[in-house]
Coordinates of N, CA and C in Angstrom, one line a residue:
M75 N -60.3 20.8 20.1 CA -59.1 20.1 20.6 C -59.1 20.1 22.1
A76 N -59.6 21.1 22.7 CA -59.7 21.2 24.2 C -58.4 20.8 24.8
N77 N -58.4 19.8 25.7 CA -57.1 19.4 26.4 C -56.6 18.1 25.9
D78 N -57.2 17.6 24.8 CA -56.8 16.3 24.2 C -55.5 16.4 23.5
P79 N -54.6 15.4 23.6 CA -53.4 15.4 22.8 C -53.7 15.4 21.3
F80 N -52.8 15.9 20.5 CA -53.0 15.9 19.1 C -51.7 15.6 18.4
G81 N -51.8 15.1 17.2 CA -50.6 14.7 16.4 C -50.3 15.8 15.4
V82 N -49.0 15.8 15.1 CA -48.4 16.7 14.1 C -47.6 15.9 13.1
A83 N -47.8 16.0 11.8 CA -47.0 15.3 10.9 C -46.4 16.3 9.8
L84 N -45.1 16.4 9.8 CA -44.5 17.3 8.9 C -44.4 16.6 7.5
P85 N -44.9 17.3 6.5 CA -45.0 16.6 5.2 C -43.8 16.1 4.5
D86 N -42.6 16.7 4.9 CA -41.4 16.3 4.2 C -40.7 15.1 4.8
N87 N -41.3 14.5 5.9 CA -40.8 13.3 6.5 C -41.8 12.2 6.3
L88 N -41.3 11.1 5.6 CA -42.1 10.0 5.3 C -41.6 8.7 6.0
F89 N -42.6 7.9 6.5 CA -42.2 6.7 7.1 C -42.9 5.5 6.4
I90 N -42.2 4.5 6.2 CA -42.7 3.2 5.7 C -42.6 2.2 6.8
A91 N -43.8 1.9 7.4 CA -43.8 1.1 8.6 C -45.1 0.3 8.7
D92 N -45.0 -0.9 9.3 CA -46.2 -1.7 9.5 C -47.2 -1.0 10.4
T93 N -46.8 -0.4 11.5 CA -47.6 0.5 12.3 C -47.2 1.9 12.0
P94 N -48.2 2.7 11.6 CA -47.9 4.1 11.2 C -47.2 4.8 12.4
A95 N -46.3 5.7 12.0 CA -45.4 6.5 12.9 C -46.3 7.1 14.0
L96 N -47.4 7.8 13.6 CA -48.2 8.5 14.6 C -48.8 7.5 15.6
G97 N -49.2 6.3 15.1 CA -49.7 5.2 15.9 C -48.7 4.8 17.0
Q98 N -47.4 4.7 16.6 CA -46.4 4.4 17.5 C -46.2 5.5 18.6
L99 N -46.4 6.8 18.1 CA -46.3 7.9 19.1 C -47.4 7.9 20.1
I100 N -48.6 7.6 19.6 CA -49.8 7.5 20.4 C -49.6 6.4 21.5
D101 N -49.0 5.3 21.2 CA -48.7 4.3 22.2 C -47.7 4.8 23.2
A102 N -46.7 5.6 22.8 CA -45.8 6.1 23.7 C -46.4 7.1 24.6
Y103 N -47.3 8.0 24.1 CA -48.1 8.9 24.9 C -48.9 8.2 26.0
E104 N -49.6 7.2 25.5 CA -50.5 6.4 26.5 C -49.7 5.8 27.6
D105 N -48.4 5.4 27.3 CA -47.5 4.8 28.3 C -47.0 5.9 29.3
T106 N -46.7 7.1 28.8 CA -46.0 8.1 29.6 C -46.8 9.4 29.9
T107 N -47.8 9.7 29.2 CA -48.6 10.9 29.2 C -47.7 12.2 29.0
K108 N -46.6 12.0 28.3 CA -45.8 13.1 28.0 C -45.9 13.5 26.5
N109 N -45.5 14.7 26.1 CA -45.4 15.0 24.7 C -44.3 14.1 24.1
V110 N -44.5 13.7 22.8 CA -43.7 12.7 22.2 C -43.2 13.2 20.9
V111 N -41.9 13.0 20.6 CA -41.3 13.3 19.3 C -40.8 11.9 18.7
A112 N -41.0 11.8 17.4 CA -40.4 10.6 16.7 C -38.9 10.7 16.6
V113 N -38.2 9.7 16.9 CA -36.7 9.7 16.7 C -36.4 8.5 15.8
V114 N -35.3 8.7 15.0 CA -34.8 7.7 14.2 C -33.3 7.6 14.4
E115 N -32.8 6.4 14.2 CA -31.3 6.2 14.3 C -30.6 6.6 13.0
L116 N -29.6 7.4 13.1 CA -28.8 7.8 12.0 C -27.4 7.2 12.1
F117 N -26.8 6.8 10.9 CA -25.5 6.3 10.8 C -24.6 7.2 10.0
P118 N -23.3 7.1 10.0 CA -22.5 8.0 9.3 C -22.9 8.1 7.8
E119 N -23.2 7.0 7.2 CA -23.6 7.0 5.8 C -24.9 7.7 5.5
D120 N -25.7 8.1 6.5 CA -26.9 8.8 6.4 C -26.8 10.3 6.2
A121 N -25.5 10.8 6.4 CA -25.3 12.3 6.4 C -25.9 13.0 5.2
E122 N -25.7 12.4 4.0 CA -26.2 13.1 2.8 C -27.8 13.0 2.7
R123 N -28.4 12.1 3.4 CA -29.8 11.9 3.4 C -30.5 12.6 4.5
A124 N -29.8 13.2 5.4 CA -30.4 13.9 6.5 C -30.3 15.4 6.3
G125 N -31.4 16.1 6.4 CA -31.4 17.6 6.3 C -30.7 18.1 7.6
P126 N -30.9 19.4 7.8 CA -30.3 20.0 9.0 C -30.8 19.3 10.2
T127 N -29.9 18.7 11.0 CA -30.3 17.9 12.1 C -29.2 17.9 13.1
A128 N -29.6 17.5 14.3 CA -28.6 17.4 15.4 C -28.9 16.1 16.1
I129 N -27.8 15.4 16.5 CA -28.0 14.2 17.3 C -28.5 14.5 18.7
F130 N -29.5 13.8 19.2 CA -30.0 14.0 20.5 C -29.3 13.0 21.4
P131 N -28.5 13.5 22.3 CA -27.9 12.6 23.3 C -29.0 12.0 24.2
G132 N -28.8 10.8 24.6 CA -29.9 10.1 25.4 C -29.7 8.6 25.4
H133 N -30.7 7.9 25.8 CA -30.6 6.4 25.8 C -31.9 5.8 25.6
L134 N -31.9 4.6 25.0 CA -33.1 3.8 24.7 C -33.5 3.0 25.9
D135 N -34.8 2.9 26.1 CA -35.4 2.0 27.0 C -36.5 1.3 26.3
G136 N -36.2 0.2 25.7 CA -37.2 -0.4 24.7 C -37.2 0.5 23.5
D137 N -38.4 0.9 23.1 CA -38.5 1.9 22.0 C -38.6 3.3 22.5
L138 N -38.7 3.5 23.8 CA -38.8 4.9 24.3 C -37.3 5.4 24.4
Y139 N -37.2 6.7 24.0 CA -35.9 7.3 24.0 C -35.8 8.5 25.0
E140 N -35.1 8.3 26.1 CA -34.9 9.3 27.1 C -33.9 10.3 26.6
I141 N -34.5 11.5 26.2 CA -33.6 12.5 25.5 C -32.9 13.3 26.6
G142 N -31.5 13.4 26.5 CA -30.7 14.1 27.4 C -30.6 15.6 27.0
D143 N -30.6 15.9 25.7 CA -30.4 17.2 25.3 C -30.9 17.3 23.8
I144 N -31.4 18.5 23.5 CA -31.8 18.8 22.1 C -30.9 19.9 21.6
P145 N -29.8 19.6 20.9 CA -29.0 20.7 20.3 C -29.8 21.5 19.2
S146 N -29.4 22.7 19.0 CA -30.0 23.5 17.9 C -29.4 22.9 16.6
K147 N -30.3 22.9 15.6 CA -29.8 22.4 14.3 C -29.2 23.5 13.5
G148 N -28.2 23.2 12.7 CA -27.5 24.2 11.9 C -27.7 24.0 10.4
A149 N -26.7 24.4 9.7 CA -26.7 24.3 8.2 C -26.6 22.8 7.9
R150 N -27.1 22.4 6.8 CA -27.1 21.0 6.4 C -25.8 20.3 6.7
G151 N -25.9 19.2 7.5 CA -24.7 18.4 7.8 C -23.8 19.0 8.9
S152 N -24.0 20.3 9.3 CA -23.1 20.9 10.2 C -23.2 20.3 11.6
T153 N -24.3 19.8 12.0 CA -24.5 19.3 13.4 C -24.6 17.8 13.4
F154 N -24.5 17.2 12.2 CA -24.6 15.7 12.2 C -23.2 15.2 12.6
D155 N -23.0 15.2 13.9 CA -21.7 14.7 14.4 C -22.0 13.6 15.4
L156 N -21.5 12.4 15.1 CA -21.7 11.2 16.0 C -20.7 11.2 17.1
K157 N -19.7 12.0 17.0 CA -18.6 12.1 18.1 C -18.0 10.7 18.3
G158 N -17.8 10.0 17.1 CA -17.1 8.7 17.2 C -18.0 7.5 17.4
A159 N -19.3 7.8 17.7 CA -20.2 6.7 18.0 C -20.6 6.0 16.6
A160 N -21.1 4.8 16.7 CA -21.5 4.1 15.4 C -22.8 4.7 14.9
S161 N -23.6 5.2 15.8 CA -24.9 5.8 15.3 C -25.4 6.8 16.4
G162 N -26.5 7.5 16.1 CA -27.1 8.4 17.0 C -28.5 8.6 16.7
F163 N -29.3 9.2 17.5 CA -30.7 9.4 17.3 C -31.0 10.9 17.2
T164 N -32.0 11.2 16.3 CA -32.4 12.6 16.1 C -34.0 12.6 16.0
G165 N -34.6 13.7 16.3 CA -36.0 13.9 16.1 C -36.4 14.2 14.7
V166 N -37.5 13.6 14.3 CA -38.0 13.8 12.9 C -39.5 13.9 12.8
G167 N -40.0 14.9 12.3 CA -41.3 15.2 11.8 C -42.6 14.6 12.2
R168 N -42.7 13.9 13.3 CA -43.9 13.4 13.9 C -43.9 13.7 15.4
Y169 N -45.1 14.2 15.9 CA -45.2 14.6 17.3 C -46.5 14.3 17.8
I170 N -46.6 14.0 19.1 CA -47.9 14.1 19.8 C -47.7 15.2 20.9
F171 N -48.5 16.2 20.9 CA -48.4 17.3 21.8 C -49.7 17.4 22.7
L172 N -49.4 17.8 23.9 CA -50.5 18.2 24.8 C -50.7 19.7 24.7
P173 N -52.0 20.1 24.3 CA -52.2 21.5 23.9 C -51.7 22.5 25.0
G174 N -52.1 22.4 26.2 CA -51.7 23.3 27.3 C -50.2 23.5 27.4
E175 N -49.5 22.4 27.3 CA -48.1 22.5 27.4 C -47.4 23.0 26.2
V176 N -47.7 22.5 25.0 CA -47.0 23.0 23.8 C -47.4 24.4 23.5
F177 N -48.6 24.8 23.6 CA -49.0 26.2 23.3 C -48.3 27.2 24.3
A178 N -48.2 26.8 25.6 CA -47.5 27.7 26.5 C -46.0 27.8 26.1
A179 N -45.4 26.7 25.7 CA -44.0 26.7 25.3 C -43.8 27.6 24.0
I180 N -44.8 27.4 23.1 CA -44.7 28.2 21.8 C -44.8 29.7 22.2
G181 N -45.8 30.1 23.1 CA -45.9 31.5 23.5 C -44.6 32.0 24.1
E182 N -44.0 31.2 24.9 CA -42.8 31.6 25.6 C -41.7 31.9 24.6
V183 N -41.5 30.9 23.6 CA -40.5 31.1 22.6 C -40.8 32.3 21.7
E184 N -42.1 32.5 21.3 CA -42.5 33.6 20.5 C -42.1 35.0 21.1
R185 N -42.4 35.1 22.4 CA -42.1 36.3 23.1 C -40.6 36.7 23.1
G186 N -39.7 35.7 22.9 CA -38.3 35.9 22.8 C -37.8 36.1 21.4
L187 N -38.6 36.0 20.4 CA -38.2 36.2 19.0 C -38.1 37.7 18.6
S188 N -37.2 38.0 17.8 CA -37.2 39.4 17.2 C -38.3 39.4 16.2
P189 N -38.8 40.7 15.9 CA -39.8 40.8 14.8 C -39.4 40.2 13.5
G190 N -40.3 39.4 12.9 CA -40.1 38.8 11.7 C -39.3 37.5 11.7
A191 N -38.8 37.1 12.9 CA -38.0 35.8 13.1 C -39.0 34.6 13.0
E192 N -38.5 33.5 12.4 CA -39.3 32.3 12.2 C -39.3 31.5 13.5
L193 N -40.5 31.0 13.9 CA -40.6 30.1 15.0 C -40.2 28.7 14.5
D194 N -39.3 28.1 15.3 CA -38.8 26.8 15.0 C -39.2 25.8 16.1
D195 N -39.3 24.5 15.7 CA -39.8 23.6 16.7 C -38.7 23.2 17.7
V196 N -37.4 23.4 17.4 CA -36.4 23.0 18.4 C -36.5 23.8 19.7
P197 N -36.6 25.1 19.7 CA -36.7 25.8 21.0 C -37.9 25.3 21.8
V198 N -39.0 25.0 21.1 CA -40.2 24.6 21.8 C -39.9 23.2 22.5
M199 N -39.3 22.3 21.7 CA -39.0 21.0 22.3 C -38.0 21.1 23.4
Q200 N -37.0 22.1 23.3 CA -36.0 22.3 24.4 C -36.7 22.7 25.7
L201 N -37.7 23.5 25.6 CA -38.5 24.0 26.7 C -39.3 22.8 27.3
L202 N -39.9 22.0 26.5 CA -40.7 20.8 27.0 C -39.7 19.9 27.7
L203 N -38.5 19.6 27.1 CA -37.6 18.7 27.7 C -37.1 19.3 29.0
A204 N -36.8 20.6 29.1 CA -36.4 21.2 30.4 C -37.4 21.0 31.5
R205 N -38.7 20.9 31.1 CA -39.8 20.7 32.1 C -40.1 19.3 32.3
E206 N -39.2 18.4 31.7 CA -39.4 16.9 31.8 C -40.7 16.5 31.3
R207 N -41.2 17.1 30.2 CA -42.5 16.8 29.6 C -42.3 16.4 28.1
L208 N -41.1 15.8 27.8 CA -40.9 15.3 26.4 C -40.1 14.0 26.4
I209 N -40.6 13.1 25.6 CA -39.9 11.8 25.4 C -39.8 11.5 24.0
G210 N -38.8 10.8 23.6 CA -38.7 10.3 22.2 C -39.3 8.9 22.0
R211 N -39.7 8.6 20.8 CA -40.1 7.2 20.5 C -39.4 6.8 19.3
R212 N -38.6 5.8 19.4 CA -37.9 5.3 18.2 C -39.0 4.7 17.2
I213 N -39.0 5.1 16.0 CA -39.9 4.6 15.0 C -39.4 3.4 14.4
V214 N -40.2 2.3 14.5 CA -39.9 1.0 13.9 C -40.4 1.1 12.5
G215 N -39.5 1.2 11.6 CA -39.8 1.3 10.2 C -38.7 2.1 9.5
D216 N -38.9 2.5 8.2 CA -38.0 3.2 7.4 C -38.4 4.7 7.3
F217 N -37.4 5.5 7.5 CA -37.6 7.0 7.4 C -37.0 7.5 6.1
L218 N -37.7 8.4 5.4 CA -37.3 9.1 4.2 C -37.5 10.6 4.4
D219 N -36.5 11.4 4.2 CA -36.6 12.8 4.2 C -36.9 13.2 2.7
V220 N -38.2 13.4 2.4 CA -38.6 13.7 1.0 C -38.4 15.2 0.7
G221 N -37.9 15.9 1.6 CA -37.6 17.3 1.4 C -36.2 17.5 0.8
L222 N -35.5 16.4 0.7 CA -34.2 16.4 0.0 C -34.3 15.5 -1.3
P223 N -33.6 15.9 -2.4 CA -33.7 15.2 -3.6 C -33.5 13.7 -3.5
V224 N -32.5 13.3 -2.7 CA -32.2 11.9 -2.6 C -33.3 11.1 -1.9
G225 N -33.9 11.7 -0.9 CA -35.0 11.1 -0.2 C -36.3 11.0 -1.0
Y226 N -36.5 12.1 -1.8 CA -37.7 12.1 -2.7 C -37.5 11.0 -3.8
Q227 N -36.3 10.9 -4.3 CA -36.1 9.9 -5.3 C -36.3 8.5 -4.7
E228 N -35.7 8.2 -3.6 CA -35.9 6.9 -2.9 C -37.3 6.6 -2.6
A229 N -38.1 7.6 -2.2 CA -39.5 7.4 -1.9 C -40.3 7.0 -3.1
N230 N -40.0 7.7 -4.3 CA -40.6 7.3 -5.5 C -40.3 5.9 -5.9
E231 N -39.0 5.5 -5.8 CA -38.6 4.2 -6.2 C -39.2 3.1 -5.3
R232 N -39.2 3.4 -4.0 CA -39.7 2.4 -3.0 C -41.2 2.2 -3.0
L233 N -41.9 3.3 -3.3 CA -43.3 3.2 -3.4 C -43.9 2.9 -4.7
G234 N -43.0 2.8 -5.7 CA -43.4 2.4 -7.0 C -44.2 3.4 -7.8
V235 N -44.0 4.7 -7.4 CA -44.8 5.7 -8.1 C -44.4 5.8 -9.5
T236 N -43.2 5.6 -9.9 CA -42.8 5.7 -11.3 C -43.3 4.6 -12.1
Q237 N -43.8 3.5 -11.4 CA -44.3 2.4 -12.2 C -45.8 2.4 -12.3
Q238 N -46.4 3.4 -11.7 CA -47.9 3.6 -11.8 C -48.1 4.3 -13.2
P239 N -49.0 3.7 -14.1 CA -49.2 4.3 -15.4 C -49.5 5.8 -15.4
R240 N -50.3 6.3 -14.5 CA -50.7 7.7 -14.5 C -49.6 8.6 -14.1
F241 N -48.5 8.1 -13.5 CA -47.4 8.9 -13.1 C -46.2 8.7 -14.0
A242 N -46.2 7.8 -14.9 CA -45.0 7.4 -15.7 C -44.8 8.2 -17.0
R243 N -45.3 9.4 -17.0 CA -45.2 10.2 -18.2 C -43.8 10.7 -18.5

């Protein structure tokens, strides 16, 4: 890996897009040379389809999302607060990271964890943002959280898995 940027894809986040989500993030990295997180727009009706998430305050510049803050996520739906806005953006399961920067941030977060505590991506991204080394990229395409039953069902329906003879048992 050396010093080359690398992609991370969390398996419970699925995108249906003409240009793959990681491809869109690579374009954003090449434009900015920053670590990049995929962001999607959420609407009030998306609350049941979104796992534990928080709205990232910020603003769009084309498809680049200048993140103002990354709140910690809470229990399902507890931080999904649009504060009266029609929609908001949140980070979801695709990243481009620069090894030296992300591993330094991970090490810093790990040193602050109590024994046995789980390392979460949010504090790592908060550190990268504080260092002005993180940008969001709005993903052009559809996002499905297949870690939730409703997202898993929608993915199966949209991708026609249930209509494939080998899966239709």
